Short mmCIF file of C-alpha atoms in Angstrom, two decimals:
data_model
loop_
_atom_site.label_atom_id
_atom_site.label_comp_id
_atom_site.label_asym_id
_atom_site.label_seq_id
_atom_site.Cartn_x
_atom_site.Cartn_y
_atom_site.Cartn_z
CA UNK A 1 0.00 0.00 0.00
CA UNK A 2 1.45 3.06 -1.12
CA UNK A 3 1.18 6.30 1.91
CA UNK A 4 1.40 9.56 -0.10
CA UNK A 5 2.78 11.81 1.89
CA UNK A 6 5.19 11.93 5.21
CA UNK A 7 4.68 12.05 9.08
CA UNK A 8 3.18 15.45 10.26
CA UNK A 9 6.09 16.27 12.50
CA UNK A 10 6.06 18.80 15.78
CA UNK A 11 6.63 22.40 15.48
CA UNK A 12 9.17 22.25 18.01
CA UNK A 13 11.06 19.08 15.60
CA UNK A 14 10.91 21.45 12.40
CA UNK A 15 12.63 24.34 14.07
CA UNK A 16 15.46 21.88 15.45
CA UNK A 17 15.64 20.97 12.08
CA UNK A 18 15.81 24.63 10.60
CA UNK A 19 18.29 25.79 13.10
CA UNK A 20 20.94 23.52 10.39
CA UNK A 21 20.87 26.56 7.78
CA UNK A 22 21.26 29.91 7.71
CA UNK A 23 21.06 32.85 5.39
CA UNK A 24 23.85 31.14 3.34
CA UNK A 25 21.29 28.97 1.56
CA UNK A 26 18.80 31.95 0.75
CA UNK A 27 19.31 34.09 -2.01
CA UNK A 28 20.25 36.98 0.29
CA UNK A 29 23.96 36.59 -0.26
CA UNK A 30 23.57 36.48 -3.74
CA UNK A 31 21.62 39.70 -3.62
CA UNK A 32 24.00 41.52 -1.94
CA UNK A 33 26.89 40.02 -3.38
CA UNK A 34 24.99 41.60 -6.55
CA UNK A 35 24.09 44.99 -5.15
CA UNK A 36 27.88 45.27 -4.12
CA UNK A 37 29.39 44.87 -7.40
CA UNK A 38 27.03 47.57 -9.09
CA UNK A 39 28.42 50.24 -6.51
CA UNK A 40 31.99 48.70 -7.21
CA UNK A 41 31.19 49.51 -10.90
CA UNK A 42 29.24 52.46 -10.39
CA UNK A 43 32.79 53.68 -8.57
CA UNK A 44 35.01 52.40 -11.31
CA UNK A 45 32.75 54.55 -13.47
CA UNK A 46 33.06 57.77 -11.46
CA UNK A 47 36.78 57.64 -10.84
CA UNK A 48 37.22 57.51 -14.27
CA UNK A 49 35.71 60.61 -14.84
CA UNK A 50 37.32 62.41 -12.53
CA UNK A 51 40.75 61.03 -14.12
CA UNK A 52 41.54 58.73 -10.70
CA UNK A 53 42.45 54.95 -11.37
CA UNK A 54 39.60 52.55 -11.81
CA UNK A 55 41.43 48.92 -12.23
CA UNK A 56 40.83 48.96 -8.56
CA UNK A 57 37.19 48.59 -8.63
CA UNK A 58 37.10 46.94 -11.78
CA UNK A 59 39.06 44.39 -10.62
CA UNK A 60 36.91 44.25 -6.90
CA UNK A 61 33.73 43.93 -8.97
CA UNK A 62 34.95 41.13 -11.35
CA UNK A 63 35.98 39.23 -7.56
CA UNK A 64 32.99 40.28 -6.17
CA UNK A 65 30.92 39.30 -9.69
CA UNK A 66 32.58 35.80 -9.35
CA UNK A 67 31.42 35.63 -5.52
CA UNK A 68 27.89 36.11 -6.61
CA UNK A 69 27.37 33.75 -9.48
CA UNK A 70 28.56 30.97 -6.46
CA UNK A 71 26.37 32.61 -3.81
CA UNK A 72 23.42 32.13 -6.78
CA UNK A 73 24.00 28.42 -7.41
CA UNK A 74 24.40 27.91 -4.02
CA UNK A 75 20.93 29.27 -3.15
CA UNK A 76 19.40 27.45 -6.35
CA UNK A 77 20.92 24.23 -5.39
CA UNK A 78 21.11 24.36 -1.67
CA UNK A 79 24.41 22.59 -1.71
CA UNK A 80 26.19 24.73 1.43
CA UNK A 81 23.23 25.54 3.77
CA UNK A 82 24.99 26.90 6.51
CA UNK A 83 28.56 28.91 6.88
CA UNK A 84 28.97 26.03 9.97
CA UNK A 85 28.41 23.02 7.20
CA UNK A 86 31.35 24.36 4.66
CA UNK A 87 34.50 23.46 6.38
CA UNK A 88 33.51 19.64 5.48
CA UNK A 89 33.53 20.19 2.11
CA UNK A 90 37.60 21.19 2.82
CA UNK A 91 38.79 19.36 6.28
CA UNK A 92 38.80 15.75 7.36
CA UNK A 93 38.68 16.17 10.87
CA UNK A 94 35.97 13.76 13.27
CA UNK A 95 33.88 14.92 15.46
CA UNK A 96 33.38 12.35 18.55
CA UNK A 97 29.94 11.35 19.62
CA UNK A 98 28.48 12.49 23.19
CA UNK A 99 25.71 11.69 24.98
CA UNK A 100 23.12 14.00 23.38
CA UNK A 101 24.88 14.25 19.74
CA UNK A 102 26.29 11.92 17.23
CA UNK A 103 30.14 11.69 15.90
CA UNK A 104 30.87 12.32 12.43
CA UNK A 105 34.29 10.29 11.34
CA UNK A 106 36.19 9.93 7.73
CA UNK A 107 37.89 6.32 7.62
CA UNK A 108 39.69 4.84 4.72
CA UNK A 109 38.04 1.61 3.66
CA UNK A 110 40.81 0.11 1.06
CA UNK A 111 39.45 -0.71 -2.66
CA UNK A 112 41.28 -3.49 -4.20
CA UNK A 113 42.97 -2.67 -7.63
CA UNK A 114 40.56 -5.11 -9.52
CA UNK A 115 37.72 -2.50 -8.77
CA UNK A 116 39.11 0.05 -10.87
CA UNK A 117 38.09 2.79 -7.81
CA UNK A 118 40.36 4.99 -5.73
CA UNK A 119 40.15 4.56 -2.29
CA UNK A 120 38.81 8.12 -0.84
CA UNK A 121 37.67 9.05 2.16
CA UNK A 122 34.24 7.46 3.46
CA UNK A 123 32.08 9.28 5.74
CA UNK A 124 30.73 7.62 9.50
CA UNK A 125 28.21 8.70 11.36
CA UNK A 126 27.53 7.08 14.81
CA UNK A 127 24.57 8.18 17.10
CA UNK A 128 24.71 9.79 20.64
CA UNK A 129 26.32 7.53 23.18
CA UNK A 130 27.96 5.38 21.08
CA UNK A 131 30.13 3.14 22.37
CA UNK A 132 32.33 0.87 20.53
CA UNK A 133 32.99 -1.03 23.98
CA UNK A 134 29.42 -1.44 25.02
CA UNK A 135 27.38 -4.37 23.64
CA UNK A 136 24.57 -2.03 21.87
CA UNK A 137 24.52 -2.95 18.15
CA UNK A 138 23.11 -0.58 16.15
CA UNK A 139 21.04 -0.87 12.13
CA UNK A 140 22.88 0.80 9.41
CA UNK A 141 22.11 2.88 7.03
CA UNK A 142 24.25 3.21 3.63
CA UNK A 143 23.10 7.10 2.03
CA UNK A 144 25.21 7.30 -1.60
CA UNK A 145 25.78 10.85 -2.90
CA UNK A 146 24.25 12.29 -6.50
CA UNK A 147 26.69 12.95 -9.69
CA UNK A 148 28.60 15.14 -9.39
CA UNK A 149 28.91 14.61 -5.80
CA UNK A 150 31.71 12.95 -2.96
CA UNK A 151 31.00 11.24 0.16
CA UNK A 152 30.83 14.65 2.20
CA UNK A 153 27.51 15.16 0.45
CA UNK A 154 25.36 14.03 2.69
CA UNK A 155 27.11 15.99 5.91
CA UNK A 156 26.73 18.85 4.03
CA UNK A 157 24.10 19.16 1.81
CA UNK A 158 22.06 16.77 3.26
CA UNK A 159 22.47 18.15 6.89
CA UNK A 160 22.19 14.69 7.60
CA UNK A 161 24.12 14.73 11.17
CA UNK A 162 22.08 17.15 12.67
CA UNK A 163 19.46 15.84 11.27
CA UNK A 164 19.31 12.33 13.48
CA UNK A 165 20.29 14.25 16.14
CA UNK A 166 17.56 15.74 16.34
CA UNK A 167 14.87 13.26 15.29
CA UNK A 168 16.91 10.59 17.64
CA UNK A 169 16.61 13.20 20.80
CA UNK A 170 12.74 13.60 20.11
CA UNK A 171 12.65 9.89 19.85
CA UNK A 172 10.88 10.10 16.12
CA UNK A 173 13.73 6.66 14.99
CA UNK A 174 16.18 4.66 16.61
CA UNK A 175 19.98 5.68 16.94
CA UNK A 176 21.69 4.15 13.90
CA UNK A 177 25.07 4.10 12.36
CA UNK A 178 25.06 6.20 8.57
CA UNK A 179 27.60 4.85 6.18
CA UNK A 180 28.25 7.73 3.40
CA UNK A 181 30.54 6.30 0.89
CA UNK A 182 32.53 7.67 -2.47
CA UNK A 183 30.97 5.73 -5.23
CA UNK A 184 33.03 7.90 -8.23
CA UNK A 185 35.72 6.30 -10.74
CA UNK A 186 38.73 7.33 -11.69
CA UNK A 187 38.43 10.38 -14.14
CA UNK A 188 35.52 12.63 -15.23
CA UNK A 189 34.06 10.18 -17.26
CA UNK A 190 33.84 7.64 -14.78
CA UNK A 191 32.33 9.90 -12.06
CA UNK A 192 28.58 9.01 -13.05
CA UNK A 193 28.90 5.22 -12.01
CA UNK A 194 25.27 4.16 -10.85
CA UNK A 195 26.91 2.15 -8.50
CA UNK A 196 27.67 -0.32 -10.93
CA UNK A 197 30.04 -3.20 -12.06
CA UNK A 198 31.04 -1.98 -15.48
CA UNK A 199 31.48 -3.90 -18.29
CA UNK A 200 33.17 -1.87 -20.14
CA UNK A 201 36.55 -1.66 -18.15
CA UNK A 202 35.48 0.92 -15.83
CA UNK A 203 34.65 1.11 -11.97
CA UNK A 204 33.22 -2.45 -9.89
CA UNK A 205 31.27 -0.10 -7.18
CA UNK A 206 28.54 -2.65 -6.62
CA UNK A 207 31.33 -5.13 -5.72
CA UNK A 208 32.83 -2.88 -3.84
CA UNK A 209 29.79 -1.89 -1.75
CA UNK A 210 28.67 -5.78 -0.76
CA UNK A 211 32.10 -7.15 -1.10
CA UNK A 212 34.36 -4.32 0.33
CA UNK A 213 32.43 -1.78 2.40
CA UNK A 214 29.27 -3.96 4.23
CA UNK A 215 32.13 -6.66 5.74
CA UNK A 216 34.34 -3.50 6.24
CA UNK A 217 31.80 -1.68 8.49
CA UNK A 218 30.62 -4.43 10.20
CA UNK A 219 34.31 -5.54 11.22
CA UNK A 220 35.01 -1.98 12.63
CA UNK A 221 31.52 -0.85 13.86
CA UNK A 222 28.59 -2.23 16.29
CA UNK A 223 26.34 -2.96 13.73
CA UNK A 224 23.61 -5.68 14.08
CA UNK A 225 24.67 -7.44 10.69
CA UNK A 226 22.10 -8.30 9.10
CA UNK A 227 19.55 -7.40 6.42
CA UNK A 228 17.01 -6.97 8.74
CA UNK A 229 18.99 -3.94 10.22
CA UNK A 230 20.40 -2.91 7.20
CA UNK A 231 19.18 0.04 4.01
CA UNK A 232 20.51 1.68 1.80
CA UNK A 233 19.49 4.97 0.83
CA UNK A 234 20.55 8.14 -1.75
CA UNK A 235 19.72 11.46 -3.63
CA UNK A 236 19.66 11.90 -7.78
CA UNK A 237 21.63 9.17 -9.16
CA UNK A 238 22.89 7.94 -5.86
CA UNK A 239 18.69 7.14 -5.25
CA UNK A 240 19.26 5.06 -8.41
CA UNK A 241 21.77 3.10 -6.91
CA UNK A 242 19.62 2.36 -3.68
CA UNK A 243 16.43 1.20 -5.10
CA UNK A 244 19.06 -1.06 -7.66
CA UNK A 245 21.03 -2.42 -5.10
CA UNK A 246 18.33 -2.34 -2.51
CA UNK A 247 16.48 -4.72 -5.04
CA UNK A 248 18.69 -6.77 -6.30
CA UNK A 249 20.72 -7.35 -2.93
CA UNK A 250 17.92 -8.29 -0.51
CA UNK A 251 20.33 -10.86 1.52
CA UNK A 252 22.29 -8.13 2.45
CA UNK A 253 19.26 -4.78 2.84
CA UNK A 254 15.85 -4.70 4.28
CA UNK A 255 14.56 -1.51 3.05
CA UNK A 256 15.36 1.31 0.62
CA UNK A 257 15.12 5.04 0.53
CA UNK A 258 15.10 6.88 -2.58
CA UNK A 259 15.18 10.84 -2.50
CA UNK A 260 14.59 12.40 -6.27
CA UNK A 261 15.63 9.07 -8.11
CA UNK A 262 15.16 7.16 -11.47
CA UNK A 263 14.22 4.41 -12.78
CA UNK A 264 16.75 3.27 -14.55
CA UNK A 265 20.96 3.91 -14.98
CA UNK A 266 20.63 7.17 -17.13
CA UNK A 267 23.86 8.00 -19.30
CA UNK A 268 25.99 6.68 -16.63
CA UNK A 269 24.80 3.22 -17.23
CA UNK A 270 24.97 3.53 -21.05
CA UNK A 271 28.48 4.50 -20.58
CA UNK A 272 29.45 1.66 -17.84
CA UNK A 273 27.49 -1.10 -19.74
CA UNK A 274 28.06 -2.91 -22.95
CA UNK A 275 24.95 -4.62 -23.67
CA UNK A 276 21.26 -3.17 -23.82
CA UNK A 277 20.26 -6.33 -22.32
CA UNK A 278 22.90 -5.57 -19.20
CA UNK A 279 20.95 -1.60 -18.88
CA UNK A 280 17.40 -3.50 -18.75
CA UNK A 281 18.44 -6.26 -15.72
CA UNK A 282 19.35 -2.40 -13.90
CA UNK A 283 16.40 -1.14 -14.56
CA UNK A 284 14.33 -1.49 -11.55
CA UNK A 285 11.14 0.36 -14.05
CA UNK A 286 11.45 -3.04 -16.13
CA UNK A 287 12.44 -5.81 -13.90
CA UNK A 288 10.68 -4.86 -10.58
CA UNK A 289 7.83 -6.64 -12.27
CA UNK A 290 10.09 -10.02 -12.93
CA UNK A 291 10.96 -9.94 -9.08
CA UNK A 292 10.62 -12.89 -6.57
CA UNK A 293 11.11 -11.42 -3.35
CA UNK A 294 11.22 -13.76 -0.24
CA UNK A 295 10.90 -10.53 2.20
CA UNK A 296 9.81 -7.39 2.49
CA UNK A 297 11.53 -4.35 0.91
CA UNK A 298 9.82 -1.34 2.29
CA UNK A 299 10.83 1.34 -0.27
CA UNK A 300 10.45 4.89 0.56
CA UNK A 301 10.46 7.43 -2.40
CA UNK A 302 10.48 11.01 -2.03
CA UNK A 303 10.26 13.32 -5.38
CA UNK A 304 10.29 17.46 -6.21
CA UNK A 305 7.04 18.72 -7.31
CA UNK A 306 8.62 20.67 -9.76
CA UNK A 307 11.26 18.75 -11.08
CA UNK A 308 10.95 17.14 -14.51
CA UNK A 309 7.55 15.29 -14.94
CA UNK A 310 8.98 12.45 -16.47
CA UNK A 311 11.06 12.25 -14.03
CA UNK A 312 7.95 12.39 -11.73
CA UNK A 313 5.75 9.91 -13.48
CA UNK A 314 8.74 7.38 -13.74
CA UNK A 315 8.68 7.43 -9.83
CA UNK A 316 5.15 7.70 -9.04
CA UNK A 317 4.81 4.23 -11.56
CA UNK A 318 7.60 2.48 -10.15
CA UNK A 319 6.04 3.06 -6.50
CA UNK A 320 2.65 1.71 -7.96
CA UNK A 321 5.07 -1.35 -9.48
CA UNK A 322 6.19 -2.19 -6.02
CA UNK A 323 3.25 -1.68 -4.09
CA UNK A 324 1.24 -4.53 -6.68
CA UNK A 325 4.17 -6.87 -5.78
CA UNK A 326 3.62 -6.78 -2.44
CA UNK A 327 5.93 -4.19 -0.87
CA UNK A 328 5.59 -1.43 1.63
CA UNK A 329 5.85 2.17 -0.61
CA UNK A 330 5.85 5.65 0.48
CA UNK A 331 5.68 8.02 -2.07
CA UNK A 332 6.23 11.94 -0.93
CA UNK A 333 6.04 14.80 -3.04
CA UNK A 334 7.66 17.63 -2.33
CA UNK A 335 5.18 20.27 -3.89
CA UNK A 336 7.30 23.08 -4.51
CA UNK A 337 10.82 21.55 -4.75
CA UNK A 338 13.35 21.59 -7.67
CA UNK A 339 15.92 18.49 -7.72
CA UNK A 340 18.49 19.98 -5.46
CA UNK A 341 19.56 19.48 -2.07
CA UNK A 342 17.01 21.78 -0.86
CA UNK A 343 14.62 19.06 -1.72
CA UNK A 344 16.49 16.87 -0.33
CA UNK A 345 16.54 17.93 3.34
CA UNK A 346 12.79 18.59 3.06
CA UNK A 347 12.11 14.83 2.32
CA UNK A 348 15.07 13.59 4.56
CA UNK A 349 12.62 13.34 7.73
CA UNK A 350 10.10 11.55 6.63
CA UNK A 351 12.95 9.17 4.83
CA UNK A 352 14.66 8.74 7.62
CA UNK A 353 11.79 7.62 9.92
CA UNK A 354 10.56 5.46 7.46
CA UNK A 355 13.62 3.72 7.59
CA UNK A 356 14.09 3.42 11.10
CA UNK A 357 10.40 2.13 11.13
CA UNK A 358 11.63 -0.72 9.22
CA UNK A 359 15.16 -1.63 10.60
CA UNK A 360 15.27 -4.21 13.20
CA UNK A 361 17.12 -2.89 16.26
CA UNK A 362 19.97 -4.78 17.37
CA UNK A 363 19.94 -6.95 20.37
CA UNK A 364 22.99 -6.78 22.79
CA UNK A 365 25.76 -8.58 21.78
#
């Protein structure tokens, strides 16, 4: 059965949630950024006239011209949404859990050299009180990154620390490790992998993520270790790659959250594939309706009202797919949302709870 739209959550929870951005994400920068370099040119003009140098302000208002067109894309995109978020895009430094808020750590999981992938840094997140002592073991959840995107994404963009911080202290899901990996190749070309094993020479990501990074985590981390306590989750193309792997790896996830997906691999999987047969057994729009499934796969899918409607009606009829097999579906629509990260954090909530809804909590060791 499909539930169209998210929880209703508290007042008090949404302004917990708000206090994660500031002006940085609203077009106010931009605006000023704007207003500053037609007074720096307005000067340039002046001093000209009066014979005084005006490289100066030329010069200031091509910086300050520069500033604004990223202060614009930032507000359009809501990549940065908060000037206490943009260090991560820059520094590697953890932050340690406490009682009341969750640690944020970058490890280095090692990629063999048969996986055609660097080995980058991947992103930890570990809930309040954490422990790795203590015989608590936790669910996971694995949240990929869009294209072009890195494993900071989601601490940045996504605001997704703060974010179970403050649905975990309001007791809205269950404290949980977040796994937020690099899923990029080597190269430009190879950054828009769709998490998969290429066959055409390029990057093995979905190797990597059951083979490398699940047994990795779950060596170094109290998780309960098992797909009962396990998703998978993303944004954009890394959304793709949950509802893919999330379908076609039910031994190792137990339910899937997709935030502004697709259907299918895109250009990316045209690119990392050889065969048209290989794109059509990653299509989960095709072979969702092929599927056995011996559990449950509650699939949450979140979408931007105003994003592309094909986009839209690919979604809504792969939720309607997965509901007629069987599955529990959430589909959320974010009225008045573009695809960008802005979207993202709006649906994030409800995603996240729906996931923790559906993860087993683990028993003590």
């Amino acid at each position: 059965m499909i539930a169209s739209t998210g929880p209703t959550l508290d007042p008090g929870v949404t302004a917990q949630l708000a206090s994660g951005q500031d002006l940085l994400s609203t077009w106010w920068p931009f605006v000023i950024a704007v207003l500053a370099v037609i007074g720096l040119v307005t000067w340039a003009i002046t001093s000209r006239r009066r014979g005084r140098r005006a490289w100066p302000s030329v010069a200031g208002a091509v910086v300050v011209a520069l500033l604004a067109v990223a202060l614009g894309t930032n507000a359009w995109s809501g990549y940065v949404p908060s000037l206490a978020s943009a260090p991560r895009l820059f520094m590697d430094d953890a932050v340690a859990a406490t009682a009341v808020t969750g640690g944020v750590t970058p490890v280095t999981i090692h990629v063999p050299g048969d996986m055609n992938m660097p080995t980058t840094t991947t992103w930890v997140y570990t809930p309040p009180g954490y422990d790795a002592a203590a015989a608590t073991l936790y669910p996971v959840l694995v949240m990929i990154h869009g294209s072009p995107g890195q494993a900071a994404d989601w601490t940045v963009g996504g605001d997704l620390p703060h974010t179970l911080d403050v649905l975990i202290a309001n007791g809205l899901i269950q404290p949980m490790i977040v796994v937020m990996p690099e899923v990029n190749g080597f190269g430009w070309d190879q950054l828009d992998t769709e998490c998969l094993d290429s066959t055409t020479g390029g990057p093995q990501v979905e190797s990597y993520l059951s083979d490398v990074m699940i047994p990795w985590v779950d060596a170094h981390y109290s998780t309960a270790a098992s797909w009962q306590s396990r998703a998978i989750g993303g944004m954009s193309s890394g959304a793709f790659c949950a509802i893919d792997q999330g379908l076609r790896h039910p031994d190792l996830y137990g339910a899937i959250v997709s935030i502004e997906g697709y259907g299918d691999p895109g250009e990316g999987g045209r690119g990392a594939l050889a065969t048209a047969a290989e794109y059509d057994a990653h299509s989960p729009a095709l072979y969702v309706n092929t599927m056995t499934f011996d559990h449950q796969v509650p699939v949450y899918m979140g979408v931007a009202g105003r994003a592309d409607a094909g986009d839209r009606q690919a979604n809504e009829a792969l939720a309607d797919d997965l509901a007629k097999r069987g599955q529990a579906v959430q589909f959320h629509t974010y009225a008045n949302g573009f695809h960008t990260w802005h979207t993202a954090r709006a649906l994030l909530p409800a995603a996240l709870i729906f996931a923790s809804d559906h993860l087993e909590a683990g028993p003590p060791a």
